[in-house]
Coordinates of N, CA and C in Angstrom, one line a residue:
G1477 N 88.1 -38.9 1.1 CA 86.9 -38.4 0.6 C 87.1 -37.6 -0.7
L1478 N 86.0 -37.4 -1.4 CA 86.0 -36.6 -2.6 C 84.8 -35.6 -2.5
D1479 N 85.1 -34.3 -2.7 CA 84.0 -33.3 -2.7 C 84.0 -32.7 -4.1
W1480 N 82.8 -32.2 -4.4 CA 82.6 -31.6 -5.7 C 83.5 -30.4 -5.8
S1481 N 83.9 -30.1 -7.0 CA 84.7 -28.9 -7.3 C 84.5 -28.5 -8.8
P1482 N 85.0 -27.4 -9.2 CA 84.9 -27.0 -10.6 C 85.3 -28.1 -11.6
R1483 N 86.4 -28.9 -11.2 CA 86.9 -30.0 -12.0 C 85.9 -31.1 -12.1
T1484 N 85.3 -31.5 -10.9 CA 84.4 -32.6 -10.9 C 83.1 -32.2 -11.6
K1485 N 82.7 -30.9 -11.5 CA 81.5 -30.4 -12.2 C 81.6 -30.5 -13.7
E1486 N 82.8 -30.5 -14.2 CA 83.1 -30.7 -15.7 C 82.7 -32.1 -16.1
L1487 N 82.9 -33.1 -15.1 CA 82.7 -34.5 -15.4 C 81.3 -34.9 -15.1
W1488 N 80.8 -34.3 -14.0 CA 79.4 -34.7 -13.5 C 78.8 -33.5 -12.9
P1489 N 77.6 -33.0 -13.3 CA 77.1 -31.7 -13.0 C 76.5 -31.5 -11.6
Y1490 N 76.7 -32.5 -10.7 CA 76.0 -32.4 -9.4 C 77.0 -32.0 -8.3
A1491 N 76.4 -31.4 -7.3 CA 77.2 -31.1 -6.0 C 77.1 -32.3 -5.1
F1492 N 78.2 -32.9 -4.8 CA 78.2 -34.2 -4.0 C 79.4 -34.2 -3.1
A1493 N 79.4 -35.2 -2.2 CA 80.6 -35.6 -1.5 C 80.6 -37.1 -1.4
I1494 N 81.7 -37.7 -1.5 CA 81.9 -39.2 -1.3 C 83.0 -39.4 -0.3
T1495 N 82.7 -40.3 0.6 CA 83.6 -40.8 1.6 C 83.7 -42.3 1.6
H1496 N 84.9 -42.8 1.6 CA 85.1 -44.3 1.6 C 85.9 -44.6 2.9
T1497 N 85.3 -45.3 3.8 CA 85.8 -45.7 5.1 C 86.1 -47.2 5.2
V1498 N 87.4 -47.5 5.6 CA 87.8 -48.9 5.7 C 88.1 -49.2 7.2
T1499 N 87.5 -50.2 7.7 CA 87.8 -50.6 9.1 C 88.2 -52.1 9.1
L1500 N 89.4 -52.3 9.8 CA 89.9 -53.7 9.9 C 89.7 -54.2 11.4
S1501 N 89.2 -55.4 11.5 CA 89.1 -56.0 12.8 C 89.1 -57.5 12.4
D1502 N 88.2 -58.3 13.1 CA 88.0 -59.7 12.7 C 87.4 -59.8 11.3
T1503 N 86.8 -58.7 10.9 CA 86.2 -58.5 9.5 C 86.8 -57.3 8.9
L1504 N 86.7 -57.3 7.5 CA 87.0 -56.0 6.8 C 85.7 -55.4 6.5
T1505 N 85.5 -54.1 6.9 CA 84.3 -53.4 6.6 C 84.7 -52.2 5.7
M1506 N 84.0 -52.1 4.6 CA 84.1 -51.0 3.7 C 82.8 -50.2 3.6
Q1507 N 82.8 -48.9 3.8 CA 81.6 -48.1 3.8 C 81.8 -47.0 2.8
L1508 N 80.8 -46.8 1.9 CA 80.8 -45.7 0.9 C 79.6 -44.9 1.2
D1509 N 79.9 -43.6 1.6 CA 78.8 -42.6 1.8 C 78.8 -41.6 0.7
V1510 N 77.6 -41.4 0.1 CA 77.5 -40.4 -1.0 C 76.4 -39.4 -0.5
T1511 N 76.8 -38.1 -0.5 CA 75.9 -37.0 0.0 C 75.5 -36.1 -1.2
N1512 N 74.3 -35.7 -1.3 CA 73.8 -34.8 -2.3 C 73.8 -33.4 -1.7
H1513 N 74.7 -32.5 -2.1 CA 74.8 -31.2 -1.6 C 74.1 -30.2 -2.5
G1514 N 73.4 -30.7 -3.6 CA 72.8 -29.8 -4.5 C 71.3 -29.5 -4.2
Q1515 N 70.7 -28.9 -5.2 CA 69.3 -28.5 -5.0 C 68.3 -29.4 -5.8
E1516 N 68.9 -30.5 -6.5 CA 68.0 -31.4 -7.2 C 68.5 -32.8 -7.0
P1517 N 67.5 -33.8 -7.1 CA 68.0 -35.2 -6.9 C 68.9 -35.6 -8.1
F1518 N 69.7 -36.6 -7.8 CA 70.5 -37.2 -8.8 C 70.5 -38.7 -8.7
V1519 N 70.8 -39.4 -9.8 CA 70.8 -40.9 -9.8 C 72.3 -41.3 -10.0
F1520 N 72.7 -42.3 -9.3 CA 74.1 -42.8 -9.5 C 74.1 -44.3 -9.2
E1521 N 75.2 -44.9 -9.8 CA 75.5 -46.3 -9.5 C 76.8 -46.4 -8.8
E1522 N 77.0 -47.4 -8.0 CA 78.2 -47.6 -7.2 C 78.5 -49.1 -7.0
A1523 N 79.8 -49.3 -6.8 CA 80.3 -50.7 -6.6 C 81.6 -50.7 -5.7
L1524 N 81.7 -51.6 -4.8 CA 82.9 -51.8 -4.1 C 83.6 -53.0 -4.7
H1525 N 84.6 -52.7 -5.5 CA 85.3 -53.7 -6.3 C 86.2 -54.5 -5.4
T1526 N 85.8 -55.7 -5.0 CA 86.5 -56.5 -4.1 C 87.1 -57.7 -4.9
Y1527 N 88.4 -57.7 -5.1 CA 89.1 -58.8 -5.8 C 89.7 -59.7 -4.7
F1528 N 89.4 -61.0 -4.9 CA 89.9 -62.0 -3.9 C 90.9 -62.9 -4.5
A1529 N 92.0 -63.2 -3.8 CA 93.0 -64.2 -4.2 C 92.4 -65.5 -3.8
V1530 N 92.3 -66.4 -4.8 CA 91.8 -67.8 -4.6 C 92.9 -68.8 -5.1
S1531 N 92.7 -70.0 -4.7 CA 93.7 -71.1 -5.0 C 93.6 -71.3 -6.5
D1532 N 92.4 -71.6 -7.1 CA 92.2 -71.8 -8.5 C 90.7 -71.6 -8.7
V1533 N 90.4 -70.6 -9.5 CA 89.0 -70.3 -9.7 C 88.2 -71.4 -10.3
R1534 N 88.8 -72.4 -11.0 CA 88.1 -73.5 -11.5 C 87.6 -74.5 -10.5
E1535 N 88.2 -74.3 -9.2 CA 87.8 -75.2 -8.1 C 86.9 -74.5 -7.1
V1536 N 86.7 -73.2 -7.3 CA 86.0 -72.3 -6.3 C 84.5 -72.3 -6.7
T1537 N 83.7 -72.1 -5.7 CA 82.2 -71.9 -6.0 C 81.8 -70.7 -5.2
V1538 N 80.7 -70.1 -5.6 CA 80.1 -68.9 -4.9 C 78.6 -69.3 -4.7
T1539 N 78.2 -69.3 -3.4 CA 76.8 -69.6 -3.1 C 76.1 -68.3 -2.6
G1540 N 74.7 -68.4 -2.5 CA 73.9 -67.4 -2.0 C 73.1 -66.7 -3.0
L1541 N 73.2 -67.0 -4.3 CA 72.5 -66.2 -5.3 C 71.5 -67.1 -6.0
R1542 N 71.2 -68.3 -5.6 CA 70.2 -69.1 -6.2 C 68.9 -68.4 -6.4
G1543 N 68.3 -68.5 -7.6 CA 67.0 -67.9 -7.8 C 67.1 -66.4 -8.2
A1544 N 68.2 -65.8 -8.1 CA 68.4 -64.4 -8.4 C 68.5 -64.2 -10.0
T1545 N 68.0 -63.1 -10.4 CA 68.1 -62.7 -11.8 C 69.4 -62.0 -12.0
Y1546 N 70.1 -62.3 -13.2 CA 71.4 -61.6 -13.5 C 71.4 -61.2 -14.9
I1547 N 72.3 -60.2 -15.2 CA 72.6 -59.8 -16.5 C 73.9 -60.5 -16.9
D1548 N 73.8 -61.3 -17.9 CA 75.0 -62.0 -18.3 C 75.7 -61.2 -19.4
K1549 N 76.7 -60.5 -18.9 CA 77.5 -59.6 -19.8 C 78.3 -60.4 -20.8
V1550 N 78.6 -61.6 -20.6 CA 79.3 -62.5 -21.5 C 78.4 -62.9 -22.7
D1551 N 77.1 -62.9 -22.4 CA 76.0 -63.4 -23.4 C 75.2 -62.2 -23.8
A1552 N 75.8 -61.1 -24.3 CA 75.1 -60.0 -24.9 C 74.1 -59.3 -23.9
G1553 N 74.4 -59.4 -22.6 CA 73.5 -58.7 -21.6 C 72.2 -59.4 -21.4
R1554 N 72.0 -60.6 -21.8 CA 70.7 -61.3 -21.6 C 70.5 -61.5 -20.1
R1555 N 69.2 -61.3 -19.7 CA 68.8 -61.5 -18.3 C 68.5 -63.0 -18.2
K1556 N 69.0 -63.6 -17.1 CA 68.8 -65.0 -16.8 C 68.6 -65.2 -15.3
S1557 N 68.1 -66.4 -14.9 CA 67.9 -66.7 -13.5 C 68.9 -67.8 -13.2
L1558 N 69.5 -67.6 -12.0 CA 70.5 -68.6 -11.5 C 69.7 -69.7 -10.9
D1559 N 69.7 -70.9 -11.6 CA 69.0 -72.0 -11.1 C 69.8 -73.0 -10.2
E1560 N 71.1 -72.8 -10.2 CA 72.0 -73.7 -9.5 C 72.2 -73.2 -8.1
D1561 N 72.6 -74.1 -7.2 CA 72.9 -73.7 -5.8 C 74.2 -72.9 -5.7
A1562 N 75.1 -73.1 -6.7 CA 76.4 -72.5 -6.7 C 76.9 -72.1 -8.1
I1563 N 77.6 -71.0 -8.1 CA 78.2 -70.5 -9.4 C 79.5 -71.3 -9.5
R1564 N 79.8 -71.9 -10.6 CA 81.1 -72.6 -10.9 C 81.7 -71.9 -12.1
F1565 N 83.0 -71.9 -12.2 CA 83.7 -71.2 -13.2 C 84.4 -72.1 -14.2
A1566 N 83.9 -72.0 -15.4 CA 84.5 -72.8 -16.5 C 84.8 -71.9 -17.7
G1567 N 84.7 -70.6 -17.6 CA 85.0 -69.7 -18.7 C 84.8 -68.3 -18.2
E1568 N 84.9 -67.3 -19.1 CA 84.8 -65.9 -18.7 C 83.4 -65.8 -18.0
T1569 N 83.4 -65.1 -16.9 CA 82.2 -64.8 -16.1 C 82.1 -63.4 -15.8
D1570 N 80.9 -62.8 -16.2 CA 80.6 -61.4 -15.8 C 79.1 -61.3 -15.6
S1571 N 78.7 -61.7 -14.4 CA 77.3 -61.9 -14.0 C 76.9 -60.8 -13.1
A1572 N 76.0 -59.9 -13.5 CA 75.6 -58.7 -12.7 C 74.2 -59.0 -12.2
F1573 N 74.1 -59.1 -10.9 CA 72.8 -59.4 -10.2 C 72.3 -58.1 -9.7
P1574 N 71.4 -57.3 -10.4 CA 71.0 -56.0 -9.9 C 70.0 -55.9 -8.8
T1575 N 69.4 -57.0 -8.4 CA 68.3 -56.9 -7.4 C 68.4 -58.0 -6.4
T1576 N 69.5 -58.2 -5.7 CA 69.6 -59.2 -4.7 C 70.4 -58.6 -3.5
K1577 N 69.8 -58.8 -2.3 CA 70.5 -58.3 -1.1 C 71.2 -59.5 -0.4
A1578 N 71.3 -60.6 -1.1 CA 71.9 -61.9 -0.6 C 73.3 -61.7 -0.1
T1579 N 73.6 -62.4 0.9 CA 75.0 -62.6 1.4 C 75.6 -63.7 0.5
C1580 N 76.8 -63.5 0.0 CA 77.5 -64.4 -0.8 C 78.6 -65.1 -0.1
V1581 N 78.9 -66.4 -0.4 CA 80.0 -67.1 0.2 C 80.8 -67.7 -0.9
I1582 N 82.2 -67.4 -0.8 CA 83.1 -68.0 -1.7 C 83.7 -69.2 -1.0
H1583 N 83.6 -70.4 -1.6 CA 84.1 -71.6 -1.1 C 85.4 -71.9 -1.8
D1584 N 86.5 -71.9 -1.1 CA 87.8 -72.1 -1.8 C 88.5 -73.3 -1.1
P1585 N 88.2 -74.6 -1.6 CA 88.8 -75.8 -0.9 C 90.3 -75.8 -1.0
G1586 N 90.9 -75.2 -2.1 CA 92.4 -75.2 -2.2 C 93.1 -74.5 -1.1
M1587 N 92.4 -73.4 -0.6 CA 93.0 -72.6 0.5 C 92.3 -73.0 1.8
S1588 N 91.5 -74.0 1.8 CA 90.7 -74.4 3.0 C 90.1 -73.3 3.7
R1589 N 89.3 -72.5 3.0 CA 88.6 -71.3 3.6 C 87.3 -71.0 2.9
R1590 N 86.5 -70.3 3.7 CA 85.3 -69.8 3.2 C 85.3 -68.3 3.4
I1591 N 85.0 -67.5 2.4 CA 85.0 -66.0 2.5 C 83.5 -65.6 2.4
T1592 N 83.0 -64.9 3.4 CA 81.6 -64.4 3.4 C 81.6 -62.9 3.0
V1593 N 80.8 -62.5 2.1 CA 80.6 -61.1 1.7 C 79.2 -60.8 2.0
D1594 N 79.1 -60.0 3.0 CA 77.7 -59.5 3.5 C 77.6 -58.0 3.2
K1595 N 76.4 -57.5 3.0 CA 76.3 -56.1 2.6 C 75.0 -55.5 3.2
Q1596 N 75.0 -54.2 3.3 CA 73.9 -53.4 3.7 C 73.7 -52.2 2.7
N1597 N 72.5 -52.0 2.3 CA 72.1 -50.9 1.4 C 72.8 -51.1 0.0
A1598 N 73.0 -52.3 -0.3 CA 73.5 -52.7 -1.6 C 72.6 -53.8 -2.2
W1599 N 71.9 -53.4 -3.3 CA 70.9 -54.3 -3.8 C 71.4 -55.1 -5.0
G1600 N 72.7 -55.1 -5.2 CA 73.2 -55.8 -6.3 C 74.6 -56.5 -6.0
T1601 N 74.9 -57.5 -6.8 CA 76.2 -58.2 -6.6 C 76.7 -58.5 -8.0
I1602 N 78.0 -58.3 -8.2 CA 78.6 -58.6 -9.5 C 79.7 -59.7 -9.2
V1603 N 79.7 -60.8 -10.0 CA 80.6 -61.9 -9.9 C 81.4 -61.9 -11.3
W1604 N 82.7 -61.8 -11.2 CA 83.5 -61.6 -12.4 C 84.9 -62.4 -12.3
N1605 N 85.2 -63.0 -13.4 CA 86.6 -63.5 -13.7 C 86.8 -63.4 -15.2
P1606 N 87.9 -62.8 -15.6 CA 88.1 -62.6 -17.1 C 88.4 -63.8 -17.9
W1607 N 88.9 -64.8 -17.3 CA 89.4 -66.1 -17.9 C 90.5 -65.8 -18.9
I1608 N 90.8 -66.7 -19.7 CA 92.1 -66.7 -20.5 C 92.2 -65.6 -21.5
E1609 N 91.2 -65.5 -22.5 CA 91.3 -64.6 -23.6 C 91.2 -63.1 -23.1
K1610 N 90.2 -62.9 -22.3 CA 90.0 -61.5 -21.8 C 91.2 -61.0 -21.0
A1611 N 91.8 -61.9 -20.2 CA 92.9 -61.5 -19.4 C 94.1 -61.1 -20.3
K1612 N 94.2 -61.7 -21.4 CA 95.3 -61.4 -22.4 C 95.0 -60.0 -23.0
R1613 N 93.8 -59.6 -23.2 CA 93.4 -58.4 -23.8 C 93.5 -57.2 -22.9
M1614 N 93.6 -57.4 -21.6 CA 93.6 -56.4 -20.6 C 95.0 -55.9 -20.3
S1615 N 95.2 -54.6 -20.5 CA 96.6 -54.1 -20.3 C 96.9 -54.0 -18.8
D1616 N 96.0 -54.0 -17.9 CA 96.3 -53.9 -16.5 C 96.1 -55.2 -15.7
F1617 N 96.1 -56.3 -16.5 CA 95.8 -57.6 -15.9 C 96.8 -58.6 -16.5
G1618 N 97.6 -59.3 -15.7 CA 98.5 -60.3 -16.2 C 97.9 -61.4 -16.9
D1619 N 98.5 -61.9 -18.0 CA 97.9 -62.9 -18.8 C 97.6 -64.2 -18.0
E1620 N 98.4 -64.5 -17.0 CA 98.3 -65.7 -16.3 C 97.7 -65.5 -14.9
E1621 N 97.1 -64.4 -14.6 CA 96.6 -64.1 -13.3 C 95.2 -64.6 -13.0
W1622 N 94.5 -64.8 -14.1 CA 93.0 -65.1 -14.0 C 92.7 -66.3 -13.1
P1623 N 93.5 -67.4 -13.0 CA 93.1 -68.5 -12.2 C 93.1 -68.2 -10.7
G1624 N 93.9 -67.2 -10.3 CA 94.1 -66.9 -8.9 C 93.3 -65.8 -8.4
M1625 N 92.2 -65.4 -9.1 CA 91.4 -64.3 -8.6 C 90.0 -64.5 -8.9
L1626 N 89.2 -63.8 -8.1 CA 87.7 -63.8 -8.3 C 87.2 -62.5 -7.7
C1627 N 86.3 -61.9 -8.4 CA 85.7 -60.6 -8.0 C 84.3 -60.9 -7.6
V1628 N 83.9 -60.5 -6.3 CA 82.5 -60.5 -5.9 C 82.3 -59.1 -5.3
E1629 N 81.5 -58.3 -6.0 CA 81.3 -56.9 -5.6 C 79.9 -56.7 -5.0
S1630 N 79.8 -55.8 -4.0 CA 78.6 -55.3 -3.6 C 78.3 -54.0 -4.4
A1631 N 77.1 -53.8 -4.9 CA 76.9 -52.7 -5.8 C 75.4 -52.3 -5.8
N1632 N 75.2 -51.1 -6.4 CA 73.9 -50.6 -6.8 C 74.0 -50.1 -8.2
F1633 N 73.3 -50.7 -9.2 CA 73.4 -50.4 -10.6 C 72.2 -50.9 -11.3
A1634 N 72.0 -50.4 -12.5 CA 70.9 -50.8 -13.4 C 69.6 -50.6 -12.6
D1635 N 68.9 -51.7 -12.3 CA 67.6 -51.7 -11.6 C 67.7 -51.1 -10.2
S1636 N 68.9 -51.2 -9.6 CA 69.1 -50.8 -8.2 C 69.9 -49.5 -8.1
A1637 N 70.0 -48.7 -9.2 CA 70.7 -47.4 -9.2 C 70.0 -46.6 -8.1
V1638 N 70.8 -45.7 -7.4 CA 70.3 -45.0 -6.3 C 69.8 -43.6 -6.8
T1639 N 68.6 -43.2 -6.4 CA 68.2 -41.8 -6.5 C 68.4 -41.1 -5.2
L1640 N 69.2 -40.0 -5.2 CA 69.5 -39.4 -3.9 C 68.9 -38.0 -3.9
Q1641 N 68.1 -37.7 -2.9 CA 67.4 -36.4 -2.8 C 68.4 -35.3 -2.3
P1642 N 68.1 -34.1 -2.5 CA 68.9 -33.0 -2.0 C 69.1 -33.1 -0.5
G1643 N 70.3 -32.9 0.0 CA 70.6 -33.0 1.4 C 70.7 -34.4 2.0
A1644 N 70.4 -35.4 1.2 CA 70.4 -36.8 1.7 C 71.8 -37.4 1.6
T1645 N 72.0 -38.5 2.4 CA 73.2 -39.3 2.3 C 72.8 -40.7 2.1
H1646 N 73.4 -41.4 1.2 CA 73.2 -42.9 1.0 C 74.5 -43.6 1.5
T1647 N 74.3 -44.6 2.3 CA 75.5 -45.4 2.8 C 75.3 -46.8 2.3
M1648 N 76.4 -47.3 1.6 CA 76.5 -48.7 1.3 C 77.7 -49.3 2.0
Q1649 N 77.5 -50.5 2.5 CA 78.5 -51.1 3.3 C 78.6 -52.6 3.0
T1650 N 79.9 -53.1 3.0 CA 80.1 -54.5 2.9 C 81.1 -55.0 4.0
Q1651 N 80.8 -56.2 4.5 CA 81.7 -56.8 5.5 C 82.2 -58.1 4.9
I1652 N 83.5 -58.3 5.0 CA 84.1 -59.5 4.5 C 84.8 -60.2 5.6
S1653 N 84.5 -61.5 5.8 CA 85.1 -62.3 6.8 C 85.6 -63.6 6.2
V1654 N 86.6 -64.2 6.9 CA 87.2 -65.4 6.4 C 87.1 -66.5 7.5
A1655 N 86.7 -67.7 7.1 CA 86.7 -68.8 8.1 C 87.5 -70.0 7.5
R1656 N 88.2 -70.7 8.3 CA 88.9 -71.9 7.9 C 87.9 -73.0 7.8
T1657 N 88.1 -73.9 6.8 CA 87.2 -75.0 6.6 C 87.9 -76.3 6.8

């Protein structure tokens, strides 16, 4: 966990506590608790950055977001609606869905598996892969690593940023499960 201190107050002026709890069983459960210890409400954004190893992102699809509005960060932040049943990857993807509670499923035929990302108290999802050129520009990402990864994050941001009242705690949780196909 992380509690507010004189050092954190230099970076963010609110009294808070954050706890990240990870539980392993048949599923991976991650829980993020944020508590407001101050005297005034504050607004924050949060994301559980889950990076998945995949066989080849060009062959992988993500379902569950049809009809949801997203911010296309690759296209100057334009808001769009996902009209397809599945997201397919053919270039850099940075799609931020700020207002969907949907469960997402990663279909990876190359590894004969389906990964389900379910969430509670997370009203957003981010789907990301840097592709070729962005991977080369990133100092903490290998130039050739992009085909073998996909990020599907549970989050609260933009339209779904959280306003937390004094004394209150907000809990966001995601459960990840894998099934063979």
